[in-house]
Tab-separated table of C-alpha atoms and ligand atoms in Angstrom:
chain	number	residue	atom	x	y	z
I	89	UNK	CA	0.002	0.006	0.006
I	90	UNK	CA	1.284	3.515	-0.792
I	91	UNK	CA	1.778	6.107	1.896
I	92	UNK	CA	-1.044	8.083	0.348
I	93	UNK	CA	-3.464	5.152	0.728
I	94	UNK	CA	-2.339	4.602	4.335
I	95	UNK	CA	-2.844	8.289	5.132
I	96	UNK	CA	-6.371	7.974	3.720
I	97	UNK	CA	-7.074	5.109	6.185
I	98	UNK	CA	-5.438	7.008	9.053
I	99	UNK	CA	-7.577	10.063	8.323
I	100	UNK	CA	-10.713	7.966	8.209
I	101	UNK	CA	-9.795	6.416	11.588
I	102	UNK	CA	-9.248	9.873	13.102
I	103	UNK	CA	-12.596	11.207	11.868
I	104	UNK	CA	-14.752	8.086	12.391
I	105	UNK	CA	-13.265	6.567	15.545
I	106	UNK	CA	-11.193	9.386	17.047
I	107	UNK	CA	-13.445	12.421	17.105
I	108	UNK	CA	-16.360	10.439	15.566
I	109	UNK	CA	-17.667	13.484	13.759
I	110	UNK	CA	-21.398	13.513	13.163
I	111	UNK	CA	-23.341	15.336	10.452
I	112	UNK	CA	-23.631	19.112	10.967
I	113	UNK	CA	-20.937	19.206	13.625
I	114	UNK	CA	-17.949	21.534	13.265
I	115	UNK	CA	-14.313	20.429	13.419
I	116	UNK	CA	-11.405	22.366	14.823
I	117	UNK	CA	-8.234	20.835	13.387
I	118	UNK	CA	-4.744	21.894	14.357
I	119	UNK	CA	-1.186	21.024	13.434
I	120	UNK	CA	2.205	22.203	12.187
I	121	UNK	CA	3.853	21.910	8.779
I	122	UNK	CA	4.565	18.209	9.032
I	123	UNK	CA	0.894	17.660	9.904
I	124	UNK	CA	-0.385	19.117	6.628
I	125	UNK	CA	-0.580	15.988	4.430
I	126	UNK	CA	-2.686	14.148	7.018
I	127	UNK	CA	-4.646	17.272	7.979
I	128	UNK	CA	-5.743	17.771	4.384
I	129	UNK	CA	-7.021	14.186	4.216
I	130	UNK	CA	-8.787	14.629	7.543
I	131	UNK	CA	-10.487	17.734	6.207
I	132	UNK	CA	-11.737	15.754	3.194
I	133	UNK	CA	-13.005	12.908	5.404
I	134	UNK	CA	-14.685	15.392	7.763
I	135	UNK	CA	-16.595	17.099	4.938
I	136	UNK	CA	-17.540	13.676	3.552
I	137	UNK	CA	-18.898	12.833	7.000
I	138	UNK	CA	-21.105	15.953	6.841
I	139	UNK	CA	-19.056	18.534	8.769
I	140	UNK	CA	-20.711	21.981	8.796
I	141	UNK	CA	-17.279	23.625	8.830
I	142	UNK	CA	-13.683	22.534	9.284
I	143	UNK	CA	-11.311	25.162	10.734
I	144	UNK	CA	-7.599	24.484	10.469
I	145	UNK	CA	-5.285	26.220	12.982
I	146	UNK	CA	-1.671	26.290	11.915
I	147	UNK	CA	1.206	26.467	14.358
I	148	UNK	CA	4.842	26.696	13.301
I	149	UNK	CA	7.580	25.061	15.428
I	150	UNK	CA	10.240	27.656	14.598
I	151	UNK	CA	7.848	30.529	15.418
I	152	UNK	CA	7.405	29.027	18.855
I	153	UNK	CA	11.183	29.189	19.379
I	154	UNK	CA	11.313	32.748	17.956
I	155	UNK	CA	8.689	33.822	20.472
I	156	UNK	CA	10.627	32.371	23.383
I	157	UNK	CA	13.908	33.886	22.247
I	158	UNK	CA	12.611	37.374	21.467
I	159	UNK	CA	9.503	37.947	23.547
I	160	UNK	CA	9.843	40.461	26.385
I	161	UNK	CA	9.139	39.200	29.906
I	162	UNK	CA	5.494	40.341	29.866
I	163	UNK	CA	4.749	38.174	26.806
I	164	UNK	CA	4.726	35.248	29.221
I	165	UNK	CA	2.488	36.951	31.780
I	166	UNK	CA	-0.723	37.383	29.810
I	167	UNK	CA	-2.347	34.852	27.521
I	168	UNK	CA	-4.589	36.595	24.901
I	169	UNK	CA	-8.114	36.345	26.303
I	170	UNK	CA	-9.597	36.510	22.794
I	171	UNK	CA	-8.032	33.136	22.024
I	172	UNK	CA	-9.805	31.608	24.988
I	173	UNK	CA	-13.062	33.328	23.981
I	174	UNK	CA	-12.780	32.080	20.407
I	175	UNK	CA	-12.221	28.527	21.594
I	176	UNK	CA	-15.146	28.692	23.944
I	177	UNK	CA	-17.382	30.130	21.206
I	178	UNK	CA	-16.477	27.169	18.991
I	179	UNK	CA	-17.147	24.638	21.753
I	180	UNK	CA	-20.551	26.232	22.342
I	181	UNK	CA	-21.258	26.107	18.608
I	182	UNK	CA	-20.884	22.300	18.491
I	183	UNK	CA	-17.284	22.183	17.256
I	184	UNK	CA	-15.150	19.194	18.178
I	185	UNK	CA	-11.396	19.062	18.220
I	186	UNK	CA	-8.740	17.057	16.485
I	187	UNK	CA	-5.047	17.605	17.155
I	188	UNK	CA	-2.529	16.343	14.600
I	189	UNK	CA	0.774	16.228	16.473
I	190	UNK	CA	4.159	16.167	14.760
I	191	UNK	CA	6.276	16.668	17.841
I	192	UNK	CA	9.924	17.607	18.005
I	193	UNK	CA	11.090	16.033	21.298
I	194	UNK	CA	13.869	18.533	21.839
I	195	UNK	CA	12.473	21.625	20.102
I	196	UNK	CA	12.862	23.783	23.185
I	197	UNK	CA	16.104	22.339	24.496
I	198	UNK	CA	17.929	25.736	24.213
I	199	UNK	CA	15.172	27.628	25.983
I	200	UNK	CA	15.350	28.519	29.648
I	201	UNK	CA	13.331	26.001	31.690
I	202	UNK	CA	11.926	28.734	33.960
I	203	UNK	CA	10.433	30.553	30.967
I	204	UNK	CA	8.908	27.358	29.580
I	205	UNK	CA	7.394	26.584	32.987
I	206	UNK	CA	6.102	30.123	33.285
I	207	UNK	CA	4.524	29.973	29.852
I	208	UNK	CA	2.975	26.573	30.547
I	209	UNK	CA	1.496	27.878	33.763
I	210	UNK	CA	0.064	30.948	32.038
I	211	UNK	CA	-1.546	28.864	29.323
I	212	UNK	CA	-2.967	26.310	31.776
I	213	UNK	CA	-4.441	29.083	33.907
I	214	UNK	CA	-5.999	30.915	30.961
I	215	UNK	CA	-7.680	27.838	29.510
I	216	UNK	CA	-8.668	26.316	32.897
I	217	UNK	CA	-12.198	27.812	32.788
I	218	UNK	CA	-12.919	26.174	29.429
I	219	UNK	CA	-11.354	22.792	30.178
I	220	UNK	CA	-14.772	21.642	31.316
I	221	UNK	CA	-15.987	21.326	27.685
I	222	UNK	CA	-13.535	18.549	26.970
I	223	UNK	CA	-13.385	17.196	30.530
I	224	UNK	CA	-17.135	16.665	30.816
I	225	UNK	CA	-17.751	15.354	27.296
I	226	UNK	CA	-19.509	18.372	25.826
I	227	UNK	CA	-16.712	18.549	23.290
I	228	UNK	CA	-15.376	15.407	21.644
I	229	UNK	CA	-11.679	15.432	20.951
I	230	UNK	CA	-8.859	13.264	19.686
I	231	UNK	CA	-5.113	13.288	19.140
I	232	UNK	CA	-3.276	11.538	16.324
I	233	UNK	CA	0.409	11.824	15.560
I	234	UNK	CA	2.605	12.018	12.440
I	235	UNK	CA	6.387	12.049	12.124
I	236	UNK	CA	8.305	15.322	12.178
I	237	UNK	CA	11.870	15.250	10.881
I	238	UNK	CA	13.264	15.694	14.367
I	239	UNK	CA	11.030	13.016	15.843
I	240	UNK	CA	11.940	10.486	13.160
I	241	UNK	CA	15.640	11.171	13.680
I	242	UNK	CA	15.318	10.862	17.453
I	243	UNK	CA	13.770	7.401	17.095
I	244	UNK	CA	16.074	6.149	14.286
I	245	UNK	CA	19.288	8.214	14.711
I	246	UNK	CA	21.400	5.855	12.555
I	247	UNK	CA	19.179	6.200	9.466
I	248	UNK	CA	18.972	8.864	6.775
I	249	UNK	CA	16.103	11.281	7.295
I	250	UNK	CA	14.136	9.643	4.496
I	251	UNK	CA	14.574	6.118	5.909
I	252	UNK	CA	13.936	7.271	9.475
I	253	UNK	CA	10.669	8.959	8.428
I	254	UNK	CA	9.472	5.982	6.451
I	255	UNK	CA	10.313	3.620	9.342
I	256	UNK	CA	8.497	5.810	11.875
I	257	UNK	CA	5.442	5.911	9.632
I	258	UNK	CA	5.421	2.108	9.536
I	259	UNK	CA	5.656	1.929	13.341
I	260	UNK	CA	2.865	4.469	13.727
I	261	UNK	CA	0.653	2.493	11.356
I	262	UNK	CA	1.365	-0.717	13.328
I	263	UNK	CA	0.715	0.931	16.662
I	264	UNK	CA	-2.552	2.524	15.517
I	265	UNK	CA	-3.787	-0.597	13.662
I	266	UNK	CA	-3.858	1.361	10.384
I	267	UNK	CA	-1.798	-1.520	8.895
I	268	UNK	CA	-4.750	-3.836	9.393
I	269	UNK	CA	-7.296	-4.620	6.687
I	270	UNK	CA	-10.102	-2.608	8.283
I	271	UNK	CA	-8.735	-0.280	10.988
I	272	UNK	CA	-12.179	1.026	11.978
I	273	UNK	CA	-13.458	-2.552	12.596
I	274	UNK	CA	-10.190	-3.453	14.375
I	275	UNK	CA	-10.726	-0.528	16.726
I	276	UNK	CA	-14.285	-1.552	17.464
I	277	UNK	CA	-13.025	-4.989	18.479
I	278	UNK	CA	-10.164	-3.506	20.520
I	279	UNK	CA	-12.564	-1.164	22.259
I	280	UNK	CA	-14.769	-4.099	23.315
I	281	UNK	CA	-11.748	-5.786	24.852
I	282	UNK	CA	-10.737	-2.739	26.866
I	283	UNK	CA	-14.336	-2.390	28.051
I	284	UNK	CA	-14.216	-5.984	29.331
I	285	UNK	CA	-11.344	-5.084	31.694
I	286	UNK	CA	-12.889	-1.773	32.590
I	287	UNK	CA	-16.117	-3.500	33.614
I	288	UNK	CA	-14.282	-6.150	35.623
I	289	UNK	CA	-12.487	-3.484	37.676
I	290	UNK	CA	-15.632	-1.447	38.174
I	291	UNK	CA	-17.505	-4.548	39.388
I	292	UNK	CA	-14.739	-5.511	41.813
I	293	UNK	CA	-14.294	-1.967	43.128
I	294	UNK	CA	-10.784	-2.706	44.434
I	295	UNK	CA	-9.527	-0.770	47.425
I	296	UNK	CA	-5.816	-0.705	46.578
I	297	UNK	CA	-3.117	-1.867	44.171
I	298	UNK	CA	0.363	-2.983	45.162
I	299	UNK	CA	3.136	-2.642	42.567
I	300	UNK	CA	6.425	-4.578	42.629
I	301	UNK	CA	9.305	-4.304	40.142
I	302	UNK	CA	13.010	-3.436	40.325
I	303	UNK	CA	13.130	-0.061	42.072
I	304	UNK	CA	9.411	-0.118	42.713
I	305	UNK	CA	7.543	-1.122	45.821
I	306	UNK	CA	4.409	0.938	45.978
I	307	UNK	CA	1.021	0.789	47.603
I	308	UNK	CA	-1.685	2.809	45.871
I	309	UNK	CA	-5.119	3.240	47.372
I	310	UNK	CA	-7.827	4.218	44.895
I	311	UNK	CA	-9.990	7.292	45.389
I	312	UNK	CA	-13.426	6.853	47.052
I	313	UNK	CA	-15.990	6.015	44.381
I	314	UNK	CA	-13.302	6.011	41.692
I	315	UNK	CA	-14.390	4.868	38.237
I	316	UNK	CA	-12.331	2.825	35.776
I	317	UNK	CA	-12.206	4.001	32.170
I	318	UNK	CA	-10.917	2.300	29.038
I	319	UNK	CA	-11.287	2.724	25.297
I	320	UNK	CA	-13.924	5.062	23.911
I	321	UNK	CA	-15.686	7.646	26.041
I	322	UNK	CA	-19.213	8.821	25.455
I	323	UNK	CA	-19.971	12.478	24.819
I	324	UNK	CA	-22.863	14.177	26.582
I	325	UNK	CA	-24.771	13.708	23.321
I	326	UNK	CA	-24.166	9.973	23.611
I	327	UNK	CA	-21.580	9.634	20.812
I	328	UNK	CA	-18.551	7.403	21.521
I	329	UNK	CA	-15.163	8.918	20.720
I	330	UNK	CA	-11.542	7.926	21.309
I	331	UNK	CA	-9.491	10.782	22.736
I	332	UNK	CA	-6.093	9.185	22.087
I	333	UNK	CA	-5.171	7.158	19.045
I	334	UNK	CA	-3.644	4.866	19.992
I	335	UNK	CA	-5.021	3.966	23.413
I	336	UNK	CA	-4.391	0.659	25.189
I	337	UNK	CA	-4.985	1.757	28.766
I	338	UNK	CA	-7.542	1.023	31.463
I	339	UNK	CA	-7.227	3.722	34.096
I	340	UNK	CA	-8.720	5.297	37.147
I	341	UNK	CA	-8.052	7.784	39.981
I	342	UNK	CA	-5.659	7.028	42.828
I	343	UNK	CA	-6.331	8.440	46.297
I	344	UNK	CA	-4.293	11.604	46.449
I	345	UNK	CA	-3.221	11.111	50.088
I	346	UNK	CA	-2.845	7.332	50.227
I	347	UNK	CA	0.172	6.444	48.083
I	348	UNK	CA	3.277	5.133	49.857
I	349	UNK	CA	6.584	3.631	48.768
I	350	UNK	CA	9.042	3.903	45.875
I	351	UNK	CA	8.370	4.073	42.172
I	352	UNK	CA	10.879	3.824	39.361
I	353	UNK	CA	10.042	5.077	35.848
I	354	UNK	CA	10.922	2.626	33.076
I	355	UNK	CA	10.990	4.977	30.102
I	356	UNK	CA	12.231	8.507	29.483
I	357	UNK	CA	9.801	11.358	29.529
I	358	UNK	CA	9.737	14.258	27.041
I	359	UNK	CA	8.540	17.364	28.838
I	360	UNK	CA	8.064	20.673	27.050
I	361	UNK	CA	10.734	19.782	24.593
I	362	UNK	CA	13.164	18.480	27.190
I	363	UNK	CA	14.066	14.916	28.073
I	364	UNK	CA	13.973	13.418	31.566
I	365	UNK	CA	15.545	10.002	32.000
I	366	UNK	CA	16.489	7.468	34.702
I	367	UNK	CA	14.120	8.890	37.280
I	368	UNK	CA	11.984	7.801	40.168
I	369	UNK	CA	10.070	8.962	43.270
I	370	UNK	CA	9.456	8.248	46.916
I	371	UNK	CA	5.888	8.878	48.097
I	372	UNK	CA	4.669	9.461	51.627
I	373	UNK	CA	0.967	9.958	52.264
I	374	UNK	CA	0.550	10.685	48.605
I	375	UNK	CA	3.199	13.345	48.287
I	376	UNK	CA	6.522	13.091	46.470
I	377	UNK	CA	9.014	13.522	49.305
I	378	UNK	CA	12.103	12.545	47.310
I	379	UNK	CA	13.048	12.012	43.674
I	380	UNK	CA	16.012	11.402	41.420
I	381	UNK	CA	16.818	11.688	37.696
I	382	UNK	CA	19.964	10.829	35.676
I	383	UNK	CA	18.933	13.385	33.081
I	384	UNK	CA	16.625	16.416	33.360
I	385	UNK	CA	16.492	16.578	37.166
I	386	UNK	CA	15.774	20.333	37.043
I	387	UNK	CA	12.965	19.865	34.521
I	388	UNK	CA	11.286	17.402	36.867
I	389	UNK	CA	11.870	19.709	39.838
I	390	UNK	CA	10.241	22.642	37.968
I	391	UNK	CA	7.314	20.475	36.981
I	392	UNK	CA	6.534	19.648	40.602
I	393	UNK	CA	6.816	23.293	41.602
I	394	UNK	CA	3.858	24.220	39.357
I	395	UNK	CA	1.464	23.920	42.297
I	396	UNK	CA	0.824	21.717	45.330
I	397	UNK	CA	-1.092	19.132	43.267
I	398	UNK	CA	1.881	18.647	40.961
I	399	UNK	CA	3.557	16.619	43.729
I	400	UNK	CA	0.680	14.118	43.929
I	401	UNK	CA	-0.676	11.418	41.623
I	402	UNK	CA	-3.827	11.955	39.574
I	403	UNK	CA	-3.994	8.834	37.375
I	404	UNK	CA	-3.184	5.136	37.588
I	405	UNK	CA	-3.231	3.289	34.258
I	406	UNK	CA	-2.816	-0.368	33.327
I	407	UNK	CA	-1.426	-1.340	29.921
I	408	UNK	CA	-0.168	-4.757	29.140
I	409	UNK	CA	3.322	-5.209	27.782
I	410	UNK	CA	2.040	-7.323	24.903
I	411	UNK	CA	0.295	-4.640	22.804
I	412	UNK	CA	0.739	-3.393	19.230
I	413	UNK	CA	2.751	-0.491	20.596
I	414	UNK	CA	5.243	-2.355	22.753
I	415	UNK	CA	5.367	-5.054	20.050
I	416	UNK	CA	6.828	-2.479	17.651
I	417	UNK	CA	9.889	-2.927	19.881
I	418	UNK	CA	10.856	0.728	19.732
I	419	UNK	CA	10.746	3.661	22.072
I	420	UNK	CA	8.725	6.398	20.388
I	421	UNK	CA	10.115	9.212	22.552
I	422	UNK	CA	6.543	10.427	22.696
I	423	UNK	CA	4.075	10.071	25.484
I	424	UNK	CA	1.035	9.408	23.305
I	425	UNK	CA	2.650	6.191	22.153
I	426	UNK	CA	4.971	5.265	25.018
I	427	UNK	CA	2.298	5.725	27.684
I	428	UNK	CA	0.180	3.264	25.761
I	429	UNK	CA	3.043	0.766	25.624
I	430	UNK	CA	3.275	0.656	29.358
I	431	UNK	CA	1.609	0.902	32.721
I	432	UNK	CA	1.845	4.490	33.909
I	433	UNK	CA	0.906	7.071	36.499
I	434	UNK	CA	0.356	10.785	36.111
I	435	UNK	CA	1.505	13.580	38.381
I	436	UNK	CA	-1.133	16.258	38.696
I	437	UNK	CA	-4.801	16.570	37.968
I	438	UNK	CA	-7.173	13.604	38.163
I	439	UNK	CA	-9.764	13.209	35.433
I	440	UNK	CA	-13.201	13.959	36.838
I	441	UNK	CA	-14.711	11.353	34.539
I	442	UNK	CA	-12.541	8.737	36.233
I	443	UNK	CA	-14.701	9.277	39.342
I	444	UNK	CA	-18.298	8.085	39.771
I	445	UNK	CA	-20.590	11.017	39.043
I	446	UNK	CA	-17.389	13.000	38.596
I	447	UNK	CA	-18.572	15.220	35.742
I	448	UNK	CA	-21.339	16.705	37.893
I	449	UNK	CA	-19.425	16.823	41.182
I	450	UNK	CA	-17.732	20.007	42.408
I	451	UNK	CA	-13.946	20.121	42.659
I	452	UNK	CA	-14.345	20.414	46.414
I	453	UNK	CA	-16.270	17.154	46.596
I	454	UNK	CA	-13.849	15.374	44.291
I	455	UNK	CA	-10.954	16.494	46.471
I	456	UNK	CA	-12.741	15.185	49.551
I	457	UNK	CA	-13.008	11.793	47.828
I	458	UNK	CA	-9.264	11.803	47.080
I	459	UNK	CA	-9.072	13.095	43.480
I	460	UNK	CA	-6.025	15.307	43.046
I	461	UNK	CA	-6.287	18.791	41.527
I	462	UNK	CA	-3.508	20.597	39.676
I	463	UNK	CA	-2.979	22.690	36.575
I	464	UNK	CA	-0.711	19.958	35.202
I	465	UNK	CA	-1.241	16.333	34.175
I	466	UNK	CA	1.927	14.563	33.132
I	467	UNK	CA	2.181	10.802	32.510
I	468	UNK	CA	5.251	8.744	33.176
I	469	UNK	CA	5.837	5.080	32.484
I	470	UNK	CA	6.411	2.323	35.046
I	471	UNK	CA	5.580	-0.859	33.153
I	472	UNK	CA	8.095	-3.577	32.285
I	473	UNK	CA	8.275	-7.354	31.899
I	474	UNK	CA	9.118	-7.521	35.624
I	475	UNK	CA	6.065	-5.686	36.881
I	476	UNK	CA	3.645	-7.497	39.191
I	477	UNK	CA	0.444	-5.913	40.525
I	478	UNK	CA	-1.792	-7.312	43.217
I	479	UNK	CA	-5.251	-5.814	43.735
I	480	UNK	CA	-6.956	-5.872	47.110
I	481	UNK	CA	-10.713	-6.043	47.510
I	482	UNK	CA	-12.305	-4.270	50.508
I	483	UNK	CA	-12.920	-7.640	52.193
I	484	UNK	CA	-9.198	-8.428	52.015
I	485	UNK	CA	-9.325	-10.866	49.057
I	486	UNK	CA	-6.495	-10.436	46.605
I	487	UNK	CA	-6.359	-10.844	42.864
I	488	UNK	CA	-3.114	-10.845	40.884
I	489	UNK	CA	-3.951	-8.558	37.975
I	490	UNK	CA	-0.464	-8.197	36.392
I	491	UNK	CA	2.193	-10.867	36.063
I	492	UNK	CA	5.452	-10.435	34.100
I	493	UNK	CA	4.092	-7.149	32.746
I	494	UNK	CA	0.896	-8.585	31.257
I	495	UNK	CA	-2.709	-9.105	32.351
I	496	UNK	CA	-2.693	-12.073	34.694
I	497	UNK	CA	-6.203	-13.137	33.680
D	17	ZN	ZN1	-3.133	7.419	30.851
D	18	ZN	ZN1	-2.638	10.651	31.668
């Protein structure tokens, strides 16, 4: 199959399974230069599906760097309110959102970490009031990724740019099931399977999980009335959509204050264009009280200084080692893929929809039940072939849920 034909299938998957665009809905599409070939196909598929309008928002990588290098201090103090208003107006007008990412893992490596953190904080704060549209399922959204030159070279440094790009495309198509005969049908089957695990966990209503692996010995209580999620979500209008393509995870909300022990990350983390590697944490009563990193220690430190919630966990996710993503055998240097290759946690904000009745509950109530709040949400990977997880029911019964990095049942 030619690249063009595969892109066509990928675009169809993004529109029909990802954002699952319905007739007369609007689509807000965004991406950089490398995203254009796929974005054009997505636009075509969206109009074929009956979109009322497709708006493409272009962002240029180099312009981001130019802004950081030349902007005066106050540029990073005030986010343009009109941008927030525009986005909210689109959400209210039944627009749904598709992000085509072509990330450069080290785009911002020359930029001062304080400035990046400041900018990140400003953006998070500005858009916080409109996060509810996506968080509560009013707005459907999805992320798909395509290779950028820098990304391809970071994954396949030995190859020429052309070979590296073509290899990364192949890995992306494997990981997203685009290489299969009928990707849309493959995703429907995959979704069913994730829902099977999700339902099992919701029925059992486990009290805590205990993780053991080299460098990891961690006890994680789950939040009161937590809810397990997996695969597609349903919008408030009742339309299923898949926010991340690919997704392999079944996840829920840990209890913010009841996490104790040590946890070692098993894959590097790319954070705002900087790489953190060889890192881990010690938790006491939910809080990170100690941490280490071979690379990017300061980046991790800054991350946790964002706010109080940045030092606590907000997500616990189970992904088995035997999945199309880990079976590609490569490290993607990108969280969208790597988090779905591996069990992970997130520092920062819990998802309200990973709590029972969470979308309607106030933040105050969610906090009382143990759901962490923060302006950040950053996933890091802890899965490996050596990972074992035991789940405890409230009556003390135990179930081994992970053995040698895979589902134990
Ligand atoms: Zn996750
Ligand atoms: Zn996450």
